[in-house]
């Protein structure tokens, strides 16, 4: 038994469940303090969003997705990346109510850091894309996927990158939340371009790029290493599109409504 | 992966020490585990999946030949090795046409001609399957200078599930150039790019 998922040298089996105590501990460390702080001020909407994010985080990290991503399928690795960065991270952020965020920010003295992220949007965009590239370079994947510490580092980097990327537009503190064209442009540049490069390498490579997934026992005899990699490449290029563009559309319509409201207010004066 | 490669390296050294070299140089650029001196193709006769006698040396004469001892119910090494080769041949049809893959089923109880044929067809219908009784299979493995496979009982086995066992077998693919000699071997973990590189080199030796 290992405390976190890791690549295995044995055939994949859907019936061979594996426990990962480290994953359970991480979920516990996230959920227990959250609901402890919610005592007396329970907010259903926030609790559902945070609980949904934590549930998805657990499903993405634990067996079977975690095990498959750690050592069997590049497509599972990519699914994990997309879920962490595009679904789990925004759900967790949206699940934190403003009063709880203010308490956390004050306790850990994070206000200046969050303010810096919100003002200099290039920094979260850069950090997000650096993590994307670094965690998809074959040397990194093949090196880190072989042990639980490496897999833990990858999972943590993805979750952290997702949180940093989404905070400036979804953050719980209204004064630090970017709106309008700045938020739209930020999301467009942060999520739209860089994934195309590694995604294309994965889709069009002549050979499997990751030794970990290439030489692993096949999960399905019809899913060859190269086809698995192509699926991963396409997922990297297209997987984030619905969420990123959905959010861009939402921000655009909200911005348009705010502009109209402001114009009406001006006319009425 | 590194562990697998070290096992393969040890096996290659053992084979190299056991086999008789003829003194000819091993070509440079090979990425598999190379011998100090080339090794002659083994001489053994088994039965192919069509029920015909198959003289390994005679039937593969002048061909780039890949010899692999495995078994149909193998959960990990065999499907990876055969899968890698089938993918290499799918992406490089010229190599697929140049090479003959010979799979020897070491599980004489379960590796029937029908089972071996059905198994190999999942990878590439051109792969040749050989079967035999325990004695002839052991002779073939000894001729190829690889450790003889042996049956391993799994802890879950009981009288109601006597078929629940695996084989410990050499997971290495032995490659023979068209000149009839082997210059390198390929343990589990060899990558498709390495296969293409080496098969391209080996196909030209004595062709």
Tab-separated table of C-alpha atoms in Angstrom, chain A residues 75-256:
chain	number	residue	atom	x	y	z
A	75	UNK	CA	-5.672	10.362	-21.213
A	76	UNK	CA	-6.425	9.794	-17.506
A	77	UNK	CA	-3.471	12.056	-16.640
A	78	UNK	CA	-5.038	14.733	-18.846
A	79	UNK	CA	-8.499	14.195	-17.396
A	80	UNK	CA	-7.011	14.766	-13.947
A	81	UNK	CA	-5.308	17.945	-15.116
A	82	UNK	CA	-8.510	19.320	-16.628
A	83	UNK	CA	-10.649	18.429	-13.621
A	84	UNK	CA	-8.210	19.917	-11.104
A	85	UNK	CA	-7.624	23.150	-12.962
A	86	UNK	CA	-10.947	23.786	-14.689
A	87	UNK	CA	-13.567	22.297	-12.358
A	88	UNK	CA	-12.268	21.546	-8.855
A	89	UNK	CA	-10.373	24.824	-8.386
A	90	UNK	CA	-13.264	27.132	-9.428
A	91	UNK	CA	-15.770	25.116	-7.365
A	92	UNK	CA	-13.592	25.382	-4.258
A	93	UNK	CA	-13.163	29.135	-4.750
A	94	UNK	CA	-16.875	29.690	-5.360
A	95	UNK	CA	-17.646	27.639	-2.265
A	96	UNK	CA	-15.848	30.010	0.101
A	97	UNK	CA	-18.153	32.759	1.426
A	98	UNK	CA	-16.796	36.266	1.715
A	99	UNK	CA	-16.782	36.313	5.537
A	100	UNK	CA	-14.795	33.059	5.652
A	101	UNK	CA	-12.356	34.339	3.033
A	102	UNK	CA	-11.790	37.545	5.019
A	103	UNK	CA	-11.110	35.506	8.138
A	104	UNK	CA	-8.618	33.287	6.277
A	105	UNK	CA	-6.921	36.193	4.552
A	106	UNK	CA	-6.514	38.011	7.867
A	107	UNK	CA	-5.185	34.954	9.695
A	108	UNK	CA	-2.603	34.066	7.043
A	109	UNK	CA	-1.921	37.685	5.998
A	110	UNK	CA	-2.741	36.982	2.366
A	111	UNK	CA	-4.375	40.250	1.380
A	112	UNK	CA	-1.310	41.745	-0.266
A	113	UNK	CA	-0.577	38.529	-2.175
A	114	UNK	CA	-4.155	38.326	-3.439
A	115	UNK	CA	-4.101	41.993	-4.339
A	116	UNK	CA	-0.890	41.509	-6.279
A	117	UNK	CA	-2.394	38.553	-8.194
A	118	UNK	CA	-5.481	40.581	-8.969
A	119	UNK	CA	-3.627	43.678	-10.169
A	120	UNK	CA	-0.870	41.990	-12.141
A	121	UNK	CA	-2.867	39.495	-14.136
A	122	UNK	CA	0.193	38.431	-16.079
A	123	UNK	CA	1.500	36.621	-12.989
A	124	UNK	CA	-1.333	34.082	-12.459
A	125	UNK	CA	-1.545	33.559	-16.223
A	126	UNK	CA	2.183	32.897	-16.379
A	127	UNK	CA	2.162	30.636	-13.318
A	128	UNK	CA	-0.775	28.629	-14.678
A	129	UNK	CA	0.871	28.053	-18.029
A	130	UNK	CA	4.296	27.334	-16.567
A	131	UNK	CA	2.769	24.587	-14.436
A	132	UNK	CA	0.913	23.283	-17.493
A	133	UNK	CA	4.132	23.016	-19.502
A	134	UNK	CA	6.336	21.754	-16.675
A	135	UNK	CA	3.918	18.974	-15.735
A	136	UNK	CA	3.575	17.731	-19.309
A	137	UNK	CA	7.240	17.590	-20.272
A	138	UNK	CA	8.042	13.861	-20.702
A	139	UNK	CA	11.023	14.008	-18.331
A	140	UNK	CA	8.824	15.461	-15.570
A	141	UNK	CA	5.974	13.031	-16.094
A	142	UNK	CA	8.224	9.961	-16.324
A	143	UNK	CA	10.289	11.105	-13.358
A	144	UNK	CA	7.526	12.133	-10.986
A	145	UNK	CA	4.926	9.487	-11.841
A	146	UNK	CA	7.157	6.686	-10.499
A	147	UNK	CA	6.587	7.451	-6.824
A	148	UNK	CA	3.878	8.760	-4.487
A	149	UNK	CA	5.778	11.976	-3.651
A	150	UNK	CA	6.084	12.862	-7.318
A	151	UNK	CA	2.417	12.179	-7.954
A	152	UNK	CA	1.496	14.230	-4.912
A	153	UNK	CA	3.623	17.094	-6.261
A	154	UNK	CA	1.900	16.945	-9.660
A	155	UNK	CA	-1.586	16.872	-8.131
A	156	UNK	CA	-0.767	19.731	-5.784
A	157	UNK	CA	0.797	21.800	-8.565
A	158	UNK	CA	-2.309	21.377	-10.724
A	159	UNK	CA	-4.692	22.294	-7.939
A	160	UNK	CA	-2.534	25.253	-6.935
A	161	UNK	CA	-2.243	26.461	-10.527
A	162	UNK	CA	-6.019	26.231	-10.934
A	163	UNK	CA	-6.654	28.206	-7.742
A	164	UNK	CA	-4.156	30.904	-8.683
A	165	UNK	CA	-5.586	31.177	-12.196
A	166	UNK	CA	-9.245	31.463	-11.144
A	167	UNK	CA	-8.823	33.660	-8.055
A	168	UNK	CA	-8.622	37.000	-9.911
A	169	UNK	CA	-12.009	36.444	-11.610
A	170	UNK	CA	-13.898	34.260	-9.124
A	171	UNK	CA	-12.277	35.247	-5.824
A	172	UNK	CA	-14.599	35.747	-2.821
A	173	UNK	CA	-13.386	39.291	-2.079
A	174	UNK	CA	-15.337	41.651	-4.372
A	175	UNK	CA	-12.760	44.440	-4.252
A	176	UNK	CA	-10.086	42.075	-5.597
A	177	UNK	CA	-12.249	40.496	-8.274
A	178	UNK	CA	-11.520	41.605	-11.821
A	179	UNK	CA	-14.494	42.320	-14.065
A	180	UNK	CA	-15.304	43.432	-17.570
A	181	UNK	CA	-12.848	43.389	-20.423
A	182	UNK	CA	-9.834	42.852	-18.167
A	183	UNK	CA	-11.288	39.573	-16.830
A	184	UNK	CA	-12.409	38.464	-20.292
A	185	UNK	CA	-9.024	39.189	-21.843
A	186	UNK	CA	-7.232	37.526	-18.934
A	187	UNK	CA	-9.175	34.268	-19.212
A	188	UNK	CA	-8.790	34.300	-22.988
A	189	UNK	CA	-5.000	34.597	-22.810
A	190	UNK	CA	-4.488	32.446	-19.718
A	191	UNK	CA	-6.388	29.421	-21.030
A	192	UNK	CA	-6.547	29.820	-24.784
A	193	UNK	CA	-3.105	29.594	-26.323
A	194	UNK	CA	-0.430	27.669	-24.461
A	195	UNK	CA	-2.341	24.332	-24.213
A	196	UNK	CA	-2.378	24.159	-28.000
A	197	UNK	CA	1.399	23.663	-28.126
A	198	UNK	CA	1.847	20.567	-25.901
A	199	UNK	CA	-1.582	19.369	-27.051
A	200	UNK	CA	-0.383	19.384	-30.646
A	201	UNK	CA	2.820	17.562	-29.751
A	202	UNK	CA	0.767	14.852	-28.068
A	203	UNK	CA	-1.739	14.612	-30.912
A	204	UNK	CA	0.663	14.541	-33.827
A	205	UNK	CA	3.759	12.784	-32.412
A	206	UNK	CA	4.873	9.699	-34.340
A	207	UNK	CA	5.736	7.838	-31.150
A	208	UNK	CA	4.378	7.819	-27.616
A	209	UNK	CA	6.152	10.581	-25.687
A	210	UNK	CA	5.720	9.322	-22.130
A	211	UNK	CA	7.582	6.129	-21.236
A	212	UNK	CA	5.334	5.667	-18.210
A	213	UNK	CA	2.208	5.251	-20.306
A	214	UNK	CA	3.869	3.666	-23.332
A	215	UNK	CA	5.353	0.698	-21.497
A	216	UNK	CA	2.524	0.202	-19.011
A	217	UNK	CA	0.288	-2.857	-19.323
A	218	UNK	CA	-2.633	-1.834	-21.491
A	219	UNK	CA	-5.900	-1.057	-19.762
A	220	UNK	CA	-7.848	-1.963	-22.870
A	221	UNK	CA	-6.462	-3.929	-25.788
A	222	UNK	CA	-8.055	-1.499	-28.255
A	223	UNK	CA	-6.580	1.576	-26.604
A	224	UNK	CA	-2.987	1.590	-27.831
A	225	UNK	CA	-0.359	3.876	-26.332
A	226	UNK	CA	-0.365	6.197	-29.329
A	227	UNK	CA	-4.167	6.459	-29.462
A	228	UNK	CA	-4.273	7.090	-25.734
A	229	UNK	CA	-1.770	9.896	-26.232
A	230	UNK	CA	-3.810	11.359	-29.098
A	231	UNK	CA	-6.900	11.426	-26.898
A	232	UNK	CA	-4.831	13.188	-24.231
A	233	UNK	CA	-3.587	15.724	-26.773
A	234	UNK	CA	-7.069	16.490	-28.056
A	235	UNK	CA	-8.334	16.786	-24.491
A	236	UNK	CA	-5.581	19.249	-23.678
A	237	UNK	CA	-6.414	21.380	-26.709
A	238	UNK	CA	-10.191	21.237	-26.427
A	239	UNK	CA	-11.006	20.154	-22.878
A	240	UNK	CA	-10.770	23.569	-21.288
A	241	UNK	CA	-12.717	25.298	-24.059
A	242	UNK	CA	-16.292	24.761	-22.797
A	243	UNK	CA	-15.503	25.984	-19.273
A	244	UNK	CA	-13.164	28.832	-20.206
A	245	UNK	CA	-15.405	30.091	-22.997
A	246	UNK	CA	-18.527	29.560	-20.943
A	247	UNK	CA	-16.999	31.754	-18.255
A	248	UNK	CA	-15.852	34.301	-20.836
A	249	UNK	CA	-19.408	34.467	-22.225
A	250	UNK	CA	-20.816	34.858	-18.711
A	251	UNK	CA	-18.367	37.654	-17.897
A	252	UNK	CA	-19.161	39.351	-21.198
A	253	UNK	CA	-22.914	39.366	-20.667
A	254	UNK	CA	-22.487	40.519	-17.065
A	255	UNK	CA	-20.187	43.315	-18.201
A	256	UNK	CA	-22.648	44.295	-20.955
